[in-house]
Amino acid sequence: MDQGFLQNVLDAIPAPVFFKDAAGRYLGCNTAFLDFLGYTADRILGKSVFELSPPDLAARYHAQDQALFDNPGEQVYEAQVQNARGERREVVFYKATFHDTEGKVAGLVGTILDITDRKQAERRVRESEERLGALIQALPDAVFLKDGEGRWLVTNGAAQALFGLAERDWFGRTDLELGSEDPARAEVHAVCARNDELVWQQGGMRQMLEIVEDGQGRRLVFEATRIPLFDSVGQRKGIVVVGRDITERRAAEERLRQAATVFDNTVEGISITDRDGIIQSVNPAFSRITGYAEAEVIGCHTRILQSGRHGADYYRAMWRTLARTGQWQGEIWNRRKTGEVYPQWLTIGTVRDDEGEVSNYVAVFSDISQIKDAQSQLERLAHYDPLTGLPNRALLGDRLAHAISRARRAGTSVAVLFLDLDGFKNVNDSLGHPAGDRLLQIIAERLCGALRSEGSVSRFGGDEFAVVLEDVVRGEAVSEVAEHLIAEIARPLDLDGHGAHVSASIGIALFPRDGDDATTLIKAADTAMYRSKALGRNTFSFHHEDMAQAAHRRLSLEHGLRQALEQGRFELWYQPQIDLRTGVLAGAEALLRWRDPERGLVSPAEFVPLAEETGLILPIGLWVLEEACRAGRAWLDVGLAPGRIAVNVAAPQIERGGFDQAVARVLSASGLPPAALEVEITEGSLLRSAENARLAVAALRALGVGVAIDDFGTGYSSLAYLKNLAVQTLKIDREFVRDLPHDAGNLAITRAIIAMCRSLGFGVVAEGVEEPAQAAFLVSEGCTLAQGYLFAKPMPGAEFAEWLRTYRPEQHVQGFSALDYAEDRSRS
Ligand SMILES: Nc1nc2c(ncn2[C@@H]2O[C@H](COP(=O)(O)O[C@H]3[C@@H](O)[C@H](n4cnc5c(=O)[nH]c(N)nc54)O[C@@H]3COP(=O)(O)O)[C@@H](O)[C@H]2O)c(=O)[nH]1
């Protein structure tokens, strides 16, 4: 075979073919080889790889060639070749040695397979697989792939962690095998295999929940997605499983679900607002309590719920606390949609965002109206007696303690009246307990009705009651109250058709005299109550005996006065008023007397003040007026000349109003000329009711009745006031007359009063003139009228009539000469 023919054969081979001698020099090649490298045959033939290829490639080729020569036969290896343009290609060299006729290695023949494209494709696949692997690894979900037999082929970190595969040889193993090696996870594998089988059988993608236990015994909830893979003929090829651990999400969802359930079902009203207080959401209880439907309040400010009971300061303090502590809790009054104001127990919490800024407020509240009602009911039960509705012993103690504190501050007194019913046991025993209960209720009503706002009543227990009186000024006033209560209780009772009667024994103690605290005072009043029992019941006793006696005296005086009025035991006595210059009778003062069978003749000084306090002075004063007018008229009718009759009038008579009309009526009824009557009003009474008095005086003067100011000098009338009064006469109080003319002070006062009367044009009468020297001094000062024992003592009407008949003016006039006064002065 010639060389040309052989070359043609070689050139017909499409793959690059080359052959070298035993020294590694190219002996020949085909056209495909030259094309592949971009060389001409001249450039190659006879050359070694060191002359043709870059050093790194040449060294490799040479080493490979040497190895082949050393071990003649065949050689296949991958390497790179660089063509004439400098491009490198990935190739596979297939080489084989050939021998000379003697069997010695004569060289090698080789061919090249260009695998550059395949390599690149492989690289791309590999890179893609690596990316995919990295992606799968990076996934937080457990991802794994099994073959059609259920053998594990691919896993990511999350799957390895879940199945405990990281340190194990898992590849190619089935769940059964893996589970048997790790009993702690046998169940997980079993579930996994079971579900794989299920999905394969169903033939399509399936998502299912799996509850599995991890290696630490934690129960995890997985959302597993399985994708079964089949080949073209429907044989199982594999299965992809993606398991997402939703344990946390499920727990969060559960928490949210629970929160929503609580939100919807809690009995507390809840509102969530933004940071500006605009309502974002409310729960059904909110609507139930406030009356506002959700749609009505969403978007509204919480101030629509405000009641108006709290001022701006209250809300400012609330927001301050919220800002400082993040929470506010307290009782608050809010308003329902109906307008009803009700109490809430409200807790407001602050919600902050990730930046720590306030984002919302959550308000949780409950309607505490019922609790409040229950509280006040409990309060009532704790402090009030259920039978009578009166404060009980505990509340009495509290109230008394407060009353004592107030009295201590105000410097006043407090009285405790401890009241025990006499005969209550009899009613209970005879008519039964229901009747006894009814009796106690009636007594409670009577006590309250009798006291009105004067004091407070409590039921101390059983048939014992207590009354507290504040601002007590006089013990007598307390005794009046006690007397009144005794009278009220003693009234007959009708207990469902049965007549009954009880009385009360009362003990009275006063703060501060009988005790400094509530307990001591109640005890003192209780002790005094026993004294009342010992005295025969149906009476009262003071803890302090002096007071008891005074009170009893006073009460008995009042009783006596009432009786005297009813039984006509008052008398009028008359004391003449004399003109000091002539001795002529100017008039007479009518002076009241009370002739009592036990007390004898009682002075008005003793009973008028009490009559004024009790109001008895009004009927008594009217009687005096009527009697004086009647007597005056009678004397005139029998030809006597009593002059002007002066009648004393007390302050209440003026204060009440209508006094001038009463006088007019009495004058007209009696027929006494108005000019024969004078009314004496004390300076104190005038000042007590200045305007009333001024009007009364003017009205009396208009009637033609004379008006005198009694006891002048004891009050503090201003000259301006006196000047405006239409009075005619001032009576100098006998206190100023008593030591005249020796007492320099009285002398100066008397002198001043007389001088003032003269300059104002008033008449002046001196009272209590007992000595001629007093009379003489008065005359010398210009006081022309006087009354006193020097001329005559007050005398009963009949005696006065007799005195009138026998009176001789000249008897007196000589006694009051200036000489008497002068002699008296020289003696002193
Ligand atoms: N509201 C009324 N008050 C009346 C009435 N009757 C009397 N009174 C007032 O009672 C006070 C005491 O009166 P009485 O005990 O009658 O004393 C009067 C005279 O007896 C007494 N008097 C008179 N002369 C003397 C005297 O020389 N010495 C002396 N020691 N006492 C004397 O003075 C009383 C008269 O006072 P007055 O009325 O101020 O002129 C007394 O304040 C009466 O006013 C009445 O009906 N209503």
PDB file of N, CA, C and O in Angstrom, residues 144 146-151 175 189-204 206 208 210 226-230 236 238-241:
ATOM      1  N   PHE A 144     -36.876  16.866  50.441  1.00  0.00           N
ATOM      2  CA  PHE A 144     -36.152  15.627  50.127  1.00  0.00           C
ATOM      3  C   PHE A 144     -36.799  14.911  48.944  1.00  0.00           C
ATOM      4  O   PHE A 144     -37.972  15.123  48.640  1.00  0.00           O
ATOM      5  N   LYS A 146     -36.991  11.123  46.967  1.00  0.00           N
ATOM      6  CA  LYS A 146     -36.758   9.676  47.059  1.00  0.00           C
ATOM      7  C   LYS A 146     -36.974   9.073  45.678  1.00  0.00           C
ATOM      8  O   LYS A 146     -37.684   9.666  44.843  1.00  0.00           O
ATOM      9  N   ASP A 147     -36.401   7.927  45.489  1.00  0.00           N
ATOM     10  CA  ASP A 147     -36.642   7.282  44.194  1.00  0.00           C
ATOM     11  C   ASP A 147     -37.953   6.507  44.250  1.00  0.00           C
ATOM     12  O   ASP A 147     -38.659   6.533  45.284  1.00  0.00           O
ATOM     13  N   GLY A 148     -38.262   5.818  43.175  1.00  0.00           N
ATOM     14  CA  GLY A 148     -39.538   5.118  43.080  1.00  0.00           C
ATOM     15  C   GLY A 148     -39.686   4.008  44.100  1.00  0.00           C
ATOM     16  O   GLY A 148     -40.802   3.519  44.344  1.00  0.00           O
ATOM     17  N   GLU A 149     -38.565   3.614  44.695  1.00  0.00           N
ATOM     18  CA  GLU A 149     -38.627   2.569  45.711  1.00  0.00           C
ATOM     19  C   GLU A 149     -38.681   3.162  47.108  1.00  0.00           C
ATOM     20  O   GLU A 149     -38.613   2.440  48.093  1.00  0.00           O
ATOM     21  N   GLY A 150     -38.684   4.457  47.130  1.00  0.00           N
ATOM     22  CA  GLY A 150     -38.743   5.126  48.442  1.00  0.00           C
ATOM     23  C   GLY A 150     -37.371   5.295  49.071  1.00  0.00           C
ATOM     24  O   GLY A 150     -37.274   5.536  50.273  1.00  0.00           O
ATOM     25  N   ARG A 151     -36.319   5.224  48.251  1.00  0.00           N
ATOM     26  CA  ARG A 151     -34.959   5.390  48.796  1.00  0.00           C
ATOM     27  C   ARG A 151     -34.590   6.867  48.761  1.00  0.00           C
ATOM     28  O   ARG A 151     -34.819   7.545  47.760  1.00  0.00           O
ATOM     29  N   ASP A 175     -37.192   4.602  54.238  1.00  0.00           N
ATOM     30  CA  ASP A 175     -37.638   5.045  55.568  1.00  0.00           C
ATOM     31  C   ASP A 175     -37.621   3.885  56.564  1.00  0.00           C
ATOM     32  O   ASP A 175     -37.293   4.066  57.737  1.00  0.00           O
ATOM     33  N   HIS A 189     -40.456   8.368  60.339  1.00  0.00           N
ATOM     34  CA  HIS A 189     -40.199   7.689  59.067  1.00  0.00           C
ATOM     35  C   HIS A 189     -41.417   6.893  58.632  1.00  0.00           C
ATOM     36  O   HIS A 189     -41.761   6.869  57.447  1.00  0.00           O
ATOM     37  N   ALA A 190     -42.048   6.243  59.586  1.00  0.00           N
ATOM     38  CA  ALA A 190     -43.210   5.411  59.255  1.00  0.00           C
ATOM     39  C   ALA A 190     -44.321   6.276  58.672  1.00  0.00           C
ATOM     40  O   ALA A 190     -44.934   5.933  57.648  1.00  0.00           O
ATOM     41  N   VAL A 191     -44.559   7.429  59.320  1.00  0.00           N
ATOM     42  CA  VAL A 191     -45.608   8.347  58.839  1.00  0.00           C
ATOM     43  C   VAL A 191     -45.256   8.828  57.442  1.00  0.00           C
ATOM     44  O   VAL A 191     -46.097   8.889  56.541  1.00  0.00           O
ATOM     45  N   CYS A 192     -43.980   9.147  57.281  1.00  0.00           N
ATOM     46  CA  CYS A 192     -43.513   9.683  56.001  1.00  0.00           C
ATOM     47  C   CYS A 192     -43.733   8.638  54.892  1.00  0.00           C
ATOM     48  O   CYS A 192     -44.276   8.949  53.828  1.00  0.00           O
ATOM     49  N   ALA A 193     -43.342   7.393  55.178  1.00  0.00           N
ATOM     50  CA  ALA A 193     -43.471   6.330  54.180  1.00  0.00           C
ATOM     51  C   ALA A 193     -44.947   6.076  53.869  1.00  0.00           C
ATOM     52  O   ALA A 193     -45.324   5.897  52.695  1.00  0.00           O
ATOM     53  N   ARG A 194     -45.757   6.116  54.903  1.00  0.00           N
ATOM     54  CA  ARG A 194     -47.182   5.882  54.720  1.00  0.00           C
ATOM     55  C   ARG A 194     -47.782   6.949  53.801  1.00  0.00           C
ATOM     56  O   ARG A 194     -48.521   6.670  52.872  1.00  0.00           O
ATOM     57  N   ASN A 195     -47.425   8.191  54.067  1.00  0.00           N
ATOM     58  CA  ASN A 195     -47.981   9.288  53.275  1.00  0.00           C
ATOM     59  C   ASN A 195     -47.435   9.278  51.854  1.00  0.00           C
ATOM     60  O   ASN A 195     -48.144   9.628  50.905  1.00  0.00           O
ATOM     61  N   ASP A 196     -46.142   8.858  51.706  1.00  0.00           N
ATOM     62  CA  ASP A 196     -45.559   8.741  50.350  1.00  0.00           C
ATOM     63  C   ASP A 196     -46.407   7.757  49.545  1.00  0.00           C
ATOM     64  O   ASP A 196     -46.801   8.017  48.404  1.00  0.00           O
ATOM     65  N   GLU A 197     -46.681   6.626  50.179  1.00  0.00           N
ATOM     66  CA  GLU A 197     -47.436   5.562  49.525  1.00  0.00           C
ATOM     67  C   GLU A 197     -48.820   6.073  49.105  1.00  0.00           C
ATOM     68  O   GLU A 197     -49.282   5.832  47.986  1.00  0.00           O
ATOM     69  N   LEU A 198     -49.403   6.819  50.018  1.00  0.00           N
ATOM     70  CA  LEU A 198     -50.745   7.362  49.762  1.00  0.00           C
ATOM     71  C   LEU A 198     -50.739   8.255  48.530  1.00  0.00           C
ATOM     72  O   LEU A 198     -51.588   8.156  47.636  1.00  0.00           O
ATOM     73  N   VAL A 199     -49.724   9.109  48.472  1.00  0.00           N
ATOM     74  CA  VAL A 199     -49.642  10.070  47.370  1.00  0.00           C
ATOM     75  C   VAL A 199     -49.346   9.358  46.058  1.00  0.00           C
ATOM     76  O   VAL A 199     -49.917   9.680  45.020  1.00  0.00           O
ATOM     77  N   TRP A 200     -48.478   8.400  46.130  1.00  0.00           N
ATOM     78  CA  TRP A 200     -48.187   7.625  44.911  1.00  0.00           C
ATOM     79  C   TRP A 200     -49.468   6.977  44.395  1.00  0.00           C
ATOM     80  O   TRP A 200     -49.754   6.981  43.217  1.00  0.00           O
ATOM     81  N   GLN A 201     -50.197   6.420  45.326  1.00  0.00           N
ATOM     82  CA  GLN A 201     -51.428   5.739  44.921  1.00  0.00           C
ATOM     83  C   GLN A 201     -52.436   6.711  44.328  1.00  0.00           C
ATOM     84  O   GLN A 201     -53.117   6.413  43.358  1.00  0.00           O
ATOM     85  N   GLN A 202     -52.472   7.891  44.924  1.00  0.00           N
ATOM     86  CA  GLN A 202     -53.439   8.877  44.397  1.00  0.00           C
ATOM     87  C   GLN A 202     -52.946   9.476  43.083  1.00  0.00           C
ATOM     88  O   GLN A 202     -53.730   9.954  42.273  1.00  0.00           O
ATOM     89  N   GLY A 203     -51.640   9.523  42.916  1.00  0.00           N
ATOM     90  CA  GLY A 203     -51.081   9.903  41.631  1.00  0.00           C
ATOM     91  C   GLY A 203     -50.939  11.380  41.384  1.00  0.00           C
ATOM     92  O   GLY A 203     -50.564  11.791  40.291  1.00  0.00           O
ATOM     93  N   GLY A 204     -51.205  12.230  42.320  1.00  0.00           N
ATOM     94  CA  GLY A 204     -51.041  13.669  42.083  1.00  0.00           C
ATOM     95  C   GLY A 204     -50.500  14.381  43.316  1.00  0.00           C
ATOM     96  O   GLY A 204     -50.400  13.797  44.394  1.00  0.00           O
ATOM     97  N   ARG A 206     -50.111  16.428  46.555  1.00  0.00           N
ATOM     98  CA  ARG A 206     -51.013  16.431  47.713  1.00  0.00           C
ATOM     99  C   ARG A 206     -50.349  17.169  48.867  1.00  0.00           C
ATOM    100  O   ARG A 206     -49.154  17.017  49.100  1.00  0.00           O
ATOM    101  N   MET A 208     -50.634  17.828  52.945  1.00  0.00           N
ATOM    102  CA  MET A 208     -51.266  17.250  54.131  1.00  0.00           C
ATOM    103  C   MET A 208     -50.536  17.715  55.392  1.00  0.00           C
ATOM    104  O   MET A 208     -49.388  18.150  55.337  1.00  0.00           O
ATOM    105  N   GLU A 210     -48.904  16.950  58.944  1.00  0.00           N
ATOM    106  CA  GLU A 210     -48.306  15.827  59.664  1.00  0.00           C
ATOM    107  C   GLU A 210     -47.836  16.316  61.015  1.00  0.00           C
ATOM    108  O   GLU A 210     -47.169  17.349  61.109  1.00  0.00           O
ATOM    109  N   ARG A 226     -46.365  16.770  48.767  1.00  0.00           N
ATOM    110  CA  ARG A 226     -45.718  15.621  48.110  1.00  0.00           C
ATOM    111  C   ARG A 226     -46.039  15.656  46.613  1.00  0.00           C
ATOM    112  O   ARG A 226     -47.188  15.813  46.221  1.00  0.00           O
ATOM    113  N   ILE A 227     -44.982  15.521  45.847  1.00  0.00           N
ATOM    114  CA  ILE A 227     -45.185  15.475  44.380  1.00  0.00           C
ATOM    115  C   ILE A 227     -44.662  14.107  43.895  1.00  0.00           C
ATOM    116  O   ILE A 227     -43.453  13.859  43.921  1.00  0.00           O
ATOM    117  N   PRO A 228     -45.591  13.222  43.501  1.00  0.00           N
ATOM    118  CA  PRO A 228     -45.118  11.911  43.027  1.00  0.00           C
ATOM    119  C   PRO A 228     -44.598  12.020  41.581  1.00  0.00           C
ATOM    120  O   PRO A 228     -45.120  12.805  40.800  1.00  0.00           O
ATOM    121  N   LEU A 229     -43.565  11.305  41.289  1.00  0.00           N
ATOM    122  CA  LEU A 229     -42.984  11.345  39.926  1.00  0.00           C
ATOM    123  C   LEU A 229     -43.135   9.954  39.290  1.00  0.00           C
ATOM    124  O   LEU A 229     -42.889   8.935  39.959  1.00  0.00           O
ATOM    125  N   PHE A 230     -43.577   9.984  38.060  1.00  0.00           N
ATOM    126  CA  PHE A 230     -43.754   8.700  37.331  1.00  0.00           C
ATOM    127  C   PHE A 230     -43.029   8.776  35.996  1.00  0.00           C
ATOM    128  O   PHE A 230     -42.879   9.873  35.432  1.00  0.00           O
ATOM    129  N   ARG A 236     -43.455   4.196  39.053  1.00  0.00           N
ATOM    130  CA  ARG A 236     -42.982   5.157  40.065  1.00  0.00           C
ATOM    131  C   ARG A 236     -41.510   5.474  39.815  1.00  0.00           C
ATOM    132  O   ARG A 236     -40.688   4.581  39.706  1.00  0.00           O
ATOM    133  N   GLY A 238     -40.104   8.486  41.452  1.00  0.00           N
ATOM    134  CA  GLY A 238     -39.584   9.183  42.648  1.00  0.00           C
ATOM    135  C   GLY A 238     -40.702   9.983  43.316  1.00  0.00           C
ATOM    136  O   GLY A 238     -41.858   9.999  42.867  1.00  0.00           O
ATOM    137  N   ILE A 239     -40.295  10.633  44.364  1.00  0.00           N
ATOM    138  CA  ILE A 239     -41.272  11.506  45.040  1.00  0.00           C
ATOM    139  C   ILE A 239     -40.511  12.668  45.676  1.00  0.00           C
ATOM    140  O   ILE A 239     -39.426  12.486  46.248  1.00  0.00           O
ATOM    141  N   VAL A 240     -41.048  13.852  45.475  1.00  0.00           N
ATOM    142  CA  VAL A 240     -40.447  15.055  46.087  1.00  0.00           C
ATOM    143  C   VAL A 240     -41.348  15.444  47.261  1.00  0.00           C
ATOM    144  O   VAL A 240     -42.570  15.514  47.115  1.00  0.00           O
ATOM    145  N   VAL A 241     -40.699  15.682  48.370  1.00  0.00           N
ATOM    146  CA  VAL A 241     -41.473  16.086  49.549  1.00  0.00           C
ATOM    147  C   VAL A 241     -40.924  17.417  50.078  1.00  0.00           C
ATOM    148  O   VAL A 241     -39.711  17.566  50.221  1.00  0.00           O
TER     149      VAL A 241
END
